[in-house]
Coordinates of C-alpha atoms and ligand atoms in Angstrom, one line a residue:
X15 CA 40.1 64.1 119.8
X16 CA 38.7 62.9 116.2
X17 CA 39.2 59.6 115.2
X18 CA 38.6 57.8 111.9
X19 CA 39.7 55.0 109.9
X20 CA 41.6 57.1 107.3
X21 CA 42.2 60.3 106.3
X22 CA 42.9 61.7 102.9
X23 CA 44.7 64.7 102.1
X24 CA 43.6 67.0 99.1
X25 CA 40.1 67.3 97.9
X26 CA 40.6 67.0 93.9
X27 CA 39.3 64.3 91.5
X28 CA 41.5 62.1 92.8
X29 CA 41.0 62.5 96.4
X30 CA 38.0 63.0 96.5
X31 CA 37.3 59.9 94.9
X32 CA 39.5 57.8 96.7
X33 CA 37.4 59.1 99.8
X34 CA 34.3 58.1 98.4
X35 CA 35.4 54.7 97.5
X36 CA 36.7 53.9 101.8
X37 CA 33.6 55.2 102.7
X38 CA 31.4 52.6 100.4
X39 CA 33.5 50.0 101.6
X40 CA 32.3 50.8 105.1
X41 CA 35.4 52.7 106.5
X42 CA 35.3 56.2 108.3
X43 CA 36.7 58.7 106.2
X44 CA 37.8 62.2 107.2
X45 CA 38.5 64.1 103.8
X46 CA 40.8 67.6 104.3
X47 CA 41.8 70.1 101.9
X48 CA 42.9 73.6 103.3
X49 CA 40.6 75.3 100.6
X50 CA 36.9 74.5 99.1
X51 CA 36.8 71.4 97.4
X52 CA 37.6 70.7 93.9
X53 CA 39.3 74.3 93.3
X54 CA 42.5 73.3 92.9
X55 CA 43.9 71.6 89.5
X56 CA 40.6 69.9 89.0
X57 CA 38.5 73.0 88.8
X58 CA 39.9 74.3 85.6
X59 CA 41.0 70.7 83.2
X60 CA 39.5 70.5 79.7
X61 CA 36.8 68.0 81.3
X62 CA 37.8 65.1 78.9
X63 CA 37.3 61.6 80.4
X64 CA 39.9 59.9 78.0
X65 CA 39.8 56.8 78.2
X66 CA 40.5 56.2 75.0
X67 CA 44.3 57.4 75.1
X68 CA 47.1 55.1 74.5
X69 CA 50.0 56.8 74.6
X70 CA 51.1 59.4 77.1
X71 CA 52.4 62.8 75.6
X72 CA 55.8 62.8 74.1
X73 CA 58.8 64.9 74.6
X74 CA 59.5 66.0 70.6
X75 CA 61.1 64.6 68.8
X76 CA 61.1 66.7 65.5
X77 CA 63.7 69.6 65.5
X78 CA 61.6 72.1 64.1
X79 CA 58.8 71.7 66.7
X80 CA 61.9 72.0 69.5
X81 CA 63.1 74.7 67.7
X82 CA 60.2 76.6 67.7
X83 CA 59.5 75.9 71.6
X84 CA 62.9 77.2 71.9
X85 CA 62.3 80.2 70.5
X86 CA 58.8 81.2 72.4
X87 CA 56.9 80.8 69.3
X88 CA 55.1 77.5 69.6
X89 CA 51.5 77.5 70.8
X90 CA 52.4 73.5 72.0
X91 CA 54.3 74.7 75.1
X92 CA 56.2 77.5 77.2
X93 CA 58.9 77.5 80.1
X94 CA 60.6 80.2 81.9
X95 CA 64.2 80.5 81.0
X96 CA 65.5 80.4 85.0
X97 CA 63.3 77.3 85.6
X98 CA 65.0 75.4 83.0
X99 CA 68.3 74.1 85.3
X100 CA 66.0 73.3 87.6
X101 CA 63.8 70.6 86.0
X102 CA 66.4 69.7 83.0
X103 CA 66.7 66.4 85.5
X104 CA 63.1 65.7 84.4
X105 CA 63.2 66.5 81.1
X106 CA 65.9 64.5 80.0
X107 CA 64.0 61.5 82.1
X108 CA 61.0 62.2 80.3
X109 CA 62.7 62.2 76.6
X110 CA 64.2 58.9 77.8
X111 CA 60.9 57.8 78.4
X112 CA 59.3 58.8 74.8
X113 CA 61.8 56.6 72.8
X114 CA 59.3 54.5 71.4
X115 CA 59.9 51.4 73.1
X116 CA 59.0 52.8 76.6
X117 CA 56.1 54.5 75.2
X118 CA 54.8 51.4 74.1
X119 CA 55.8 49.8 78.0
X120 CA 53.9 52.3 79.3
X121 CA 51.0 52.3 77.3
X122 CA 51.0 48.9 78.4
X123 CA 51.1 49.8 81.9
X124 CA 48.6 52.5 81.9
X125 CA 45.9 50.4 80.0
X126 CA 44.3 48.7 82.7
X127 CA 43.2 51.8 84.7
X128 CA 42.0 54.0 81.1
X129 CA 39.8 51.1 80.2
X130 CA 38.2 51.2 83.5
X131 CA 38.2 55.6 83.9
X132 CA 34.7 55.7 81.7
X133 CA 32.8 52.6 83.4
X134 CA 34.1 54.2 87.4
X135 CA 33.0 58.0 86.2
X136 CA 29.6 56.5 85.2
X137 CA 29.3 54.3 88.5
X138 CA 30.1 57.1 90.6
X139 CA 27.7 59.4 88.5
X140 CA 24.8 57.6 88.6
X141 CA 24.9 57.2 92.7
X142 CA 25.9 61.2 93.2
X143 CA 23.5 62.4 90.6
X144 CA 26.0 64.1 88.6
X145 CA 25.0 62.6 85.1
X146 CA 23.7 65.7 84.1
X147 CA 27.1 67.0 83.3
X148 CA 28.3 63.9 81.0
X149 CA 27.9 64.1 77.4
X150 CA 29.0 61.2 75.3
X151 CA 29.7 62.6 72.2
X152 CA 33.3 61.2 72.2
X153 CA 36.6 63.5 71.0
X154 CA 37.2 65.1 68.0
X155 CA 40.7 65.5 67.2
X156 CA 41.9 67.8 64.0
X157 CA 45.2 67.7 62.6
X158 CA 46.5 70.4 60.2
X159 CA 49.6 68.8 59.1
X160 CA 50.4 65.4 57.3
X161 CA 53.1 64.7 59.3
X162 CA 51.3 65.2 62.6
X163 CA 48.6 62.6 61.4
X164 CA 50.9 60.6 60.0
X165 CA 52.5 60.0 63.6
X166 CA 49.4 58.4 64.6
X167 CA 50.2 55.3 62.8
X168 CA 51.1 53.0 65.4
X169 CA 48.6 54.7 67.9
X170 CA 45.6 53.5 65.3
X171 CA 46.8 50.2 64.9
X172 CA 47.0 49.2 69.2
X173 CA 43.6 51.2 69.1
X174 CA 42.4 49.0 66.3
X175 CA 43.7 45.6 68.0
X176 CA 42.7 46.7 71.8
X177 CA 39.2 47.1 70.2
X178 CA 39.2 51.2 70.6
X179 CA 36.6 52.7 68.0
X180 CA 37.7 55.5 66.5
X181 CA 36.4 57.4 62.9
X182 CA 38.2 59.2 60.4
X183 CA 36.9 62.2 59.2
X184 CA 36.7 64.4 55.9
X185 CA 35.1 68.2 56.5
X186 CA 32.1 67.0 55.9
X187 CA 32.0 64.7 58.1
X188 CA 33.5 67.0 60.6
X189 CA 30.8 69.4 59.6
X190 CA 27.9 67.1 59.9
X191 CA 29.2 66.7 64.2
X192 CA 30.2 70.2 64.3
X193 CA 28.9 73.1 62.3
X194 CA 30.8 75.8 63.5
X195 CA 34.1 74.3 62.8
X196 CA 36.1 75.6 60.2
X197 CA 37.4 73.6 57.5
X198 CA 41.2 74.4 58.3
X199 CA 42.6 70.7 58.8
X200 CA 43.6 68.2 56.9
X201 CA 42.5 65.0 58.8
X202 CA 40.2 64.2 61.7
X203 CA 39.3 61.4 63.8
X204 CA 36.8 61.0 66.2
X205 CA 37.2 59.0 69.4
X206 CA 33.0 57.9 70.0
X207 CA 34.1 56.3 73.4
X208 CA 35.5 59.0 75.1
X209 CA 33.1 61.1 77.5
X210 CA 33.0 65.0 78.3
X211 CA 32.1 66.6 81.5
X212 CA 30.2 70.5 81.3
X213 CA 31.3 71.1 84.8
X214 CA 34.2 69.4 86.3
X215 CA 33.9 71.4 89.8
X216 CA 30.1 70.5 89.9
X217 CA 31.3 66.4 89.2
X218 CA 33.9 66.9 92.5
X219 CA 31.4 68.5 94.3
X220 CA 28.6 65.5 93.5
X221 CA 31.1 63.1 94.6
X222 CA 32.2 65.0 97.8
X223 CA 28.2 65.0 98.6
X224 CA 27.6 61.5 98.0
X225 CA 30.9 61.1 100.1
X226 CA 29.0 63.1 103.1
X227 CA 25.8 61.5 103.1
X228 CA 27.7 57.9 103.1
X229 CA 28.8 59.3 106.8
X230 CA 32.4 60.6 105.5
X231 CA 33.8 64.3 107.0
X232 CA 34.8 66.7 104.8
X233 CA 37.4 69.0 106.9
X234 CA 39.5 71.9 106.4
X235 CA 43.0 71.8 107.3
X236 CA 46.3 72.0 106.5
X237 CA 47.9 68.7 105.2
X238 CA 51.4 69.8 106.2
X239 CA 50.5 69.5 109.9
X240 CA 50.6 65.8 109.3
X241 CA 52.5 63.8 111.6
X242 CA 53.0 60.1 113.2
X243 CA 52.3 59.5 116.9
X244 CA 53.2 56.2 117.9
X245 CA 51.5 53.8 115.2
X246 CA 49.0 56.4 114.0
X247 CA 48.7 59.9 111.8
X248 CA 47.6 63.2 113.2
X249 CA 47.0 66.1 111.5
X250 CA 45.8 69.6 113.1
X251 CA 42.8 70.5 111.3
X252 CA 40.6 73.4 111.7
X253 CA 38.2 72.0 113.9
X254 CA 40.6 70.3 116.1
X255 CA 43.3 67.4 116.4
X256 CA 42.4 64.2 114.1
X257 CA 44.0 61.1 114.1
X258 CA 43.2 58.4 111.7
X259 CA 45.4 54.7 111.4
X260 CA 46.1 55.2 107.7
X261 CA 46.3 58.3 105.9
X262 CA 46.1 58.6 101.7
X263 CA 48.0 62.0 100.6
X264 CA 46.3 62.8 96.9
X265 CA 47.8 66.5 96.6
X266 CA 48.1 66.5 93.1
X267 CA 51.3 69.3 92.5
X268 CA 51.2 69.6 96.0
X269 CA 52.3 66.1 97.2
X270 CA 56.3 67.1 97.4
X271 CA 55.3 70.2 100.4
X272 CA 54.0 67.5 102.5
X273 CA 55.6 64.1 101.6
X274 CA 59.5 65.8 101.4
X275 CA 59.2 66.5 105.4
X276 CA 58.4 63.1 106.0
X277 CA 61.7 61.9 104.7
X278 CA 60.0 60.8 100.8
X279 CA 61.2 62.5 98.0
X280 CA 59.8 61.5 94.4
X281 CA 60.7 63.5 91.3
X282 CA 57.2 64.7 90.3
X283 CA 57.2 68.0 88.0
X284 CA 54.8 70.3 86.9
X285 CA 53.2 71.0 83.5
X286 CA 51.5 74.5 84.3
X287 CA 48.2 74.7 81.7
X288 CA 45.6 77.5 81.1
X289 CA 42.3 78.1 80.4
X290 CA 40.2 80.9 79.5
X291 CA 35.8 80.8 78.9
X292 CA 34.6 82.7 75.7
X293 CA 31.4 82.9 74.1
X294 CA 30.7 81.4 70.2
X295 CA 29.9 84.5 68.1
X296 CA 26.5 84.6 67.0
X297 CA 24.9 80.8 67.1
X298 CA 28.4 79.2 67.0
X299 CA 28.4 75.8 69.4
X300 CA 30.3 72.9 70.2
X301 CA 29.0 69.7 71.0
X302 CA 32.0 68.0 72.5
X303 CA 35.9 68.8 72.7
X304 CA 38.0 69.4 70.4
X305 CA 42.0 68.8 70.2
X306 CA 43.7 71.3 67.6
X307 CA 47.0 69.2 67.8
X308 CA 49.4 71.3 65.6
X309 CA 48.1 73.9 68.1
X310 CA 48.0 72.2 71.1
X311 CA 45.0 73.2 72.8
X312 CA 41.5 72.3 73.0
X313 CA 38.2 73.7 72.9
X314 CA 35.3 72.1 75.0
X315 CA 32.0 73.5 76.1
X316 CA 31.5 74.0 79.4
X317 CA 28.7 75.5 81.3
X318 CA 30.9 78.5 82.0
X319 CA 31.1 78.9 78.3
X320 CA 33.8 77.8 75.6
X321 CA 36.8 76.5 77.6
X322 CA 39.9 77.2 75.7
X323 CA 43.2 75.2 77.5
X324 CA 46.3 75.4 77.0
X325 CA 49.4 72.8 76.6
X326 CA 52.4 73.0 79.2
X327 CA 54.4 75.7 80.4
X328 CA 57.6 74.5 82.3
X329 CA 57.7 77.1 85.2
X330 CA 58.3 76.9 88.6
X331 CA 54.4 75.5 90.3
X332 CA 53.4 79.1 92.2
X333 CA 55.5 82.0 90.1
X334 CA 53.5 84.2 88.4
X335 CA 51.2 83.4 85.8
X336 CA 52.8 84.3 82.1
X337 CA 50.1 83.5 80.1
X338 CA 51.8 84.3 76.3
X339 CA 50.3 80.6 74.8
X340 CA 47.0 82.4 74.5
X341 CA 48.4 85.1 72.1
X342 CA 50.5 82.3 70.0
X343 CA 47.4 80.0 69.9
X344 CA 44.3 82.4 69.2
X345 CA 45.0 83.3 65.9
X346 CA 44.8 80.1 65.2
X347 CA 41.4 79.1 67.5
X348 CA 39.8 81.8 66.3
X349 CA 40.2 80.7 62.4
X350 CA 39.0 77.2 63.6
X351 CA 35.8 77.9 65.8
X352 CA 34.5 81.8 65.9
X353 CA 35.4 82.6 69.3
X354 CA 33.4 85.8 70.3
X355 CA 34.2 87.8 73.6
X356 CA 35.3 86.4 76.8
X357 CA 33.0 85.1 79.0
X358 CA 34.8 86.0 82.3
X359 CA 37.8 88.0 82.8
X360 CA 40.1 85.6 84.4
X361 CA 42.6 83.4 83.1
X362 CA 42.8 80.6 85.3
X363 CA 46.2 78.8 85.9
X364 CA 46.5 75.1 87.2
X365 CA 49.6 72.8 87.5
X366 CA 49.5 69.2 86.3
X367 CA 51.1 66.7 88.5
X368 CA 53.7 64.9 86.3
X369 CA 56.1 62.2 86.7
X370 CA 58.6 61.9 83.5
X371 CA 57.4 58.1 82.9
X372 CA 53.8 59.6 82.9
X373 CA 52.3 57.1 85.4
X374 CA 50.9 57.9 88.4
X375 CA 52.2 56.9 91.9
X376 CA 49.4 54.5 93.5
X377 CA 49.7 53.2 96.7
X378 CA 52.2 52.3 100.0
X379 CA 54.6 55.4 100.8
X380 CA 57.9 53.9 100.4
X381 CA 59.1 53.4 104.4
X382 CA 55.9 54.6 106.4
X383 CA 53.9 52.3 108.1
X384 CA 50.2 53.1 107.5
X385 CA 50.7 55.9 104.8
X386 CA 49.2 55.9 100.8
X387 CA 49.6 57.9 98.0
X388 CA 47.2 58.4 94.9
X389 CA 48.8 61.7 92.8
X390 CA 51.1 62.1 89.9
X391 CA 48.1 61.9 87.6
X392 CA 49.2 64.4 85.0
X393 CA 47.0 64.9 82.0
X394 CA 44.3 62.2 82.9
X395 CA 44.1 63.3 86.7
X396 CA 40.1 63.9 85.9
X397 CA 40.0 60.2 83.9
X398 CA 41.5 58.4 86.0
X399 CA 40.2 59.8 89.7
X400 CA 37.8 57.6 90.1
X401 CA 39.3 54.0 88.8
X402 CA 42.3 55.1 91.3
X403 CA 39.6 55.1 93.8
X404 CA 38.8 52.0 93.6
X405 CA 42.8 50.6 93.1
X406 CA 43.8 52.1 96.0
X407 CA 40.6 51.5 98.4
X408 CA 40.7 47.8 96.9
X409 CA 44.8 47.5 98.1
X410 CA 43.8 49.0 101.4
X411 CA 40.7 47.1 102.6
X412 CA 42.4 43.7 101.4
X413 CA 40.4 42.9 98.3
X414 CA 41.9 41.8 95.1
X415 CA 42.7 45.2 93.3
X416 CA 41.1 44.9 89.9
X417 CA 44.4 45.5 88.0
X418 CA 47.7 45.0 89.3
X419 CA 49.3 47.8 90.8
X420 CA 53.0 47.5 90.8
X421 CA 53.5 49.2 87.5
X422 CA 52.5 52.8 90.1
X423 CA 54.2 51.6 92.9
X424 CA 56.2 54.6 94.2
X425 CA 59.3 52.3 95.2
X426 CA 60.1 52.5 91.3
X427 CA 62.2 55.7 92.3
X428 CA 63.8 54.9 95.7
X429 CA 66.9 53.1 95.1
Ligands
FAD21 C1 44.8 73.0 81.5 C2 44.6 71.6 82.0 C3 43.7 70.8 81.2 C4 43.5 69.5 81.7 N1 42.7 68.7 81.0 C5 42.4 67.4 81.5 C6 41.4 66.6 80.9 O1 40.7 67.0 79.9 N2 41.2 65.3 81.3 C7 41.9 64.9 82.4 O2 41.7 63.7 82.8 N3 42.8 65.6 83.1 C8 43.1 66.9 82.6 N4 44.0 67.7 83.3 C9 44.7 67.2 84.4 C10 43.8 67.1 85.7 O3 43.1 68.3 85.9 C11 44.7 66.8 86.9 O4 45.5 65.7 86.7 C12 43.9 66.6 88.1 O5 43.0 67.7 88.4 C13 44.7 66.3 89.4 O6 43.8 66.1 90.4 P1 44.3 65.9 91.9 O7 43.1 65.6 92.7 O8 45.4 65.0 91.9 O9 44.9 67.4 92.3 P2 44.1 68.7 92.7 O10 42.8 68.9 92.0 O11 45.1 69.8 92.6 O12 43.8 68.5 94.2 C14 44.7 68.7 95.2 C15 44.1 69.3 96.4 O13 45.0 69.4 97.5 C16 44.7 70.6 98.2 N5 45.9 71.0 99.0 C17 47.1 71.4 98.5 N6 48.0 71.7 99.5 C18 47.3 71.4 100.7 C19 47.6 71.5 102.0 N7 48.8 71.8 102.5 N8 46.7 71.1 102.9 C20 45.4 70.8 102.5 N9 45.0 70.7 101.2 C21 46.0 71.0 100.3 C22 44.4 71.6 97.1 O14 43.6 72.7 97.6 C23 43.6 70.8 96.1 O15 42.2 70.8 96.3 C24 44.2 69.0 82.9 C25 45.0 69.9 83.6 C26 45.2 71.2 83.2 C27 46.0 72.1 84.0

């Protein structure tokens, strides 16, 4: 029989780096995922460490952009007309959570751990060797419409008082960062202090190593085989029975298959997203992403090629893939940045882990002795992996955690 100070369940970003951060502070880690490391939601995000953002994405509140959602022809998002009963719960929680007030709370709430998500990616880097895949070039994001940009206006002033840089833009300016953009927008800003990864499976993979050679096991298994006996956890992994006195469940979309058995039920959703690689056409090249927001998709340079990803699709987490945003947005890409062919055939399909008030759950399992949970991390699941790491590995090895964490305390849905 295995034994170890803690296991963690699901080998993501956020897992991943959770493991890591026991296993520095001298714990034995087992880490299990049921298939290879970092393939899951983390493989396929647009590899943008935004630490920059302020507030979370909205539900909208112009009629025309609802309208348009409504009728399948916005590029911004898709659902799937039977889904729609189903997670209409969440929805209307997560419009109640854009009026502006609670946008600002949340902002609020969220700051500490996006100020940290560059400094802990960099740590983290630099002892794993992965800095060869982190560019700091910042963001670049376009905006076609006034109205759009004129949004932004509270956004720029909290960026301009939390000391956030950011640069607007004319086409020349755009130009003089990126040459094969063209000149289709109205405004742009760039955000210098956000960082870009080339290869977010290859960052996962760096940390899992370092994880390894700190002593840590990286087992497969399935993470619904986990159960209590007595005042431990055991789960049934490949190579055999493992028990562990604390166990951290970081499942990203998968949390609800294994926390809903033991008794938990939190109301985490899905935003399914896309991505597809393509080649520049001729000399075309980018040198960091790019956000197309009237579009809702980005373009970032990956090593795989141009990585072109998609906004949300509301859609049950494993139907089919429908991937119609592709043919309402690449008209539009392809006017922006001369997108030659495709680069490999698939189109990849991940699922990001949402809760309607866009925080992330971090820490205690409501009502289970010895049981954590680190998931829920949406759109900033890469950003914010490895500053979760240390939240949670600071909360469960007694030290002060570096920001408090009751603003992710799960407890704020059990009544
Ligand atoms: C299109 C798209 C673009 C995005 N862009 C960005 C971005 O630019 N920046 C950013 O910060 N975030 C981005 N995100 C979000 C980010 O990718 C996610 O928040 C993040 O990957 C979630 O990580 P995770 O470790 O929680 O989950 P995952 O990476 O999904 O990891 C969960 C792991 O659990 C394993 N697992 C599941 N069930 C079991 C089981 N029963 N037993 C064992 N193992 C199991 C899976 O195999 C998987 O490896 C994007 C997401 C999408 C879809």
């Amino acid at each position: 029989m295995a034994r170890t100070d803690v296991m963690v369940l699901g080998a993501g970003i956020v897992g991943t780096s959770v493991a890591l951060h026991l296993a520095k502070r001298g714990l034995s880690v087992a880490l299990i995922d049921r298939d290879a490391p970092g393939e899951g939601t983390s493989y396929g995000n647009a590899g943008i460490i935004e630490g920059n953002t302020i507030f979370p994405q909205a539900f909208p509140s112009n009629w025309g952009t609802l309208l348009s959602i409504a009728l399948k022809r916005s590029p911004i998002a898709n659902y799937h007309l039977a889904f729609l009963p189903r997670v209409a719960p969440w929805l209307l929680a997560f419009r109640a959570a854009s009026e502006p007030g609670r946008l600002l709370a949340t902002s609020q709430a969220m700051r500490p751990l996006f100020a940290r998500a560059v400094s802990e990616h960099e740590a983290l880097a630099a002892e794993s060797g992965a800095e060869r895949y982190f560019r700091r070039t910042g963001w670049l994001k376009l905006y076609r419409s006034d109205r759009t940009f004129a949004g932004l206006a509270r956004e720029l002033e909290l960026a301009k008082s939390l000391g956030i840089a950011y640069v607007p833009l004319d086409h020349d300016g755009v130009r003089a960062l990126e040459p094969s953009l063209a000149p289709v927008f109205r405004h742009a800003l760039h955000w210098p202090g956000a960082v870009s990864i080339s290869n977010p499976l290859a960052v996962t993979q760096a940390y899992l190593a370092r994880f390894t050679a700190l002593g840590g096991v990286s087992l497969a298994g399935d993470a619904g085989t986990l159960h209590r006996i007595n005042s431990h956890w055991r789960l049934d992994s490949a190579s055999g029975p493992l028990d562990a006195g604390e166990a951290v469940i970081a499942l990203g979309p998968w949390l609800p298959d294994v926390l809903e058995p033991l008794g938990i039920k939190l109301p985490l959703a899905v935003k399914r997203g896309y991505h597809r690689h393509y080649r520049g056409k001729g000399n075309a090249s980018l040198a960091r992403p790019v956000l197309d927001a009237d579009n809702g998709y980005c373009i970032t340079p990956m090593e795989q090629g141009i990585r072109l990803t998609t906004g949300a699709e509301f859609a049950a987490r494993d139907a089919p893939p429908t991937p119609v945003q592709f043919d309402r947005l690449l008209p539009a890409a392809r006017e922006l940045f001369p997108l030659g062919e495709q680069a490999e055939t698939r189109t990849w399909l991940g699922a990001r882990p949402c809760f309607a008030d866009s925080r992330p759950v971090i820490g205690r399992a409501p009502g289970q002795n010895g049981l954590w949970l680190a998931c829920g991390h949406a759109h900033w699941g890469l950003t914010l992996g490895p500053a979760t790491g240390r939240l949670i590995a600071e909360m469960m090895t007694g030290a002060t955690p570096f920001c408090d964490p009751a603003p992710y305390a799960a407890d704020r849905f059990i009544r």
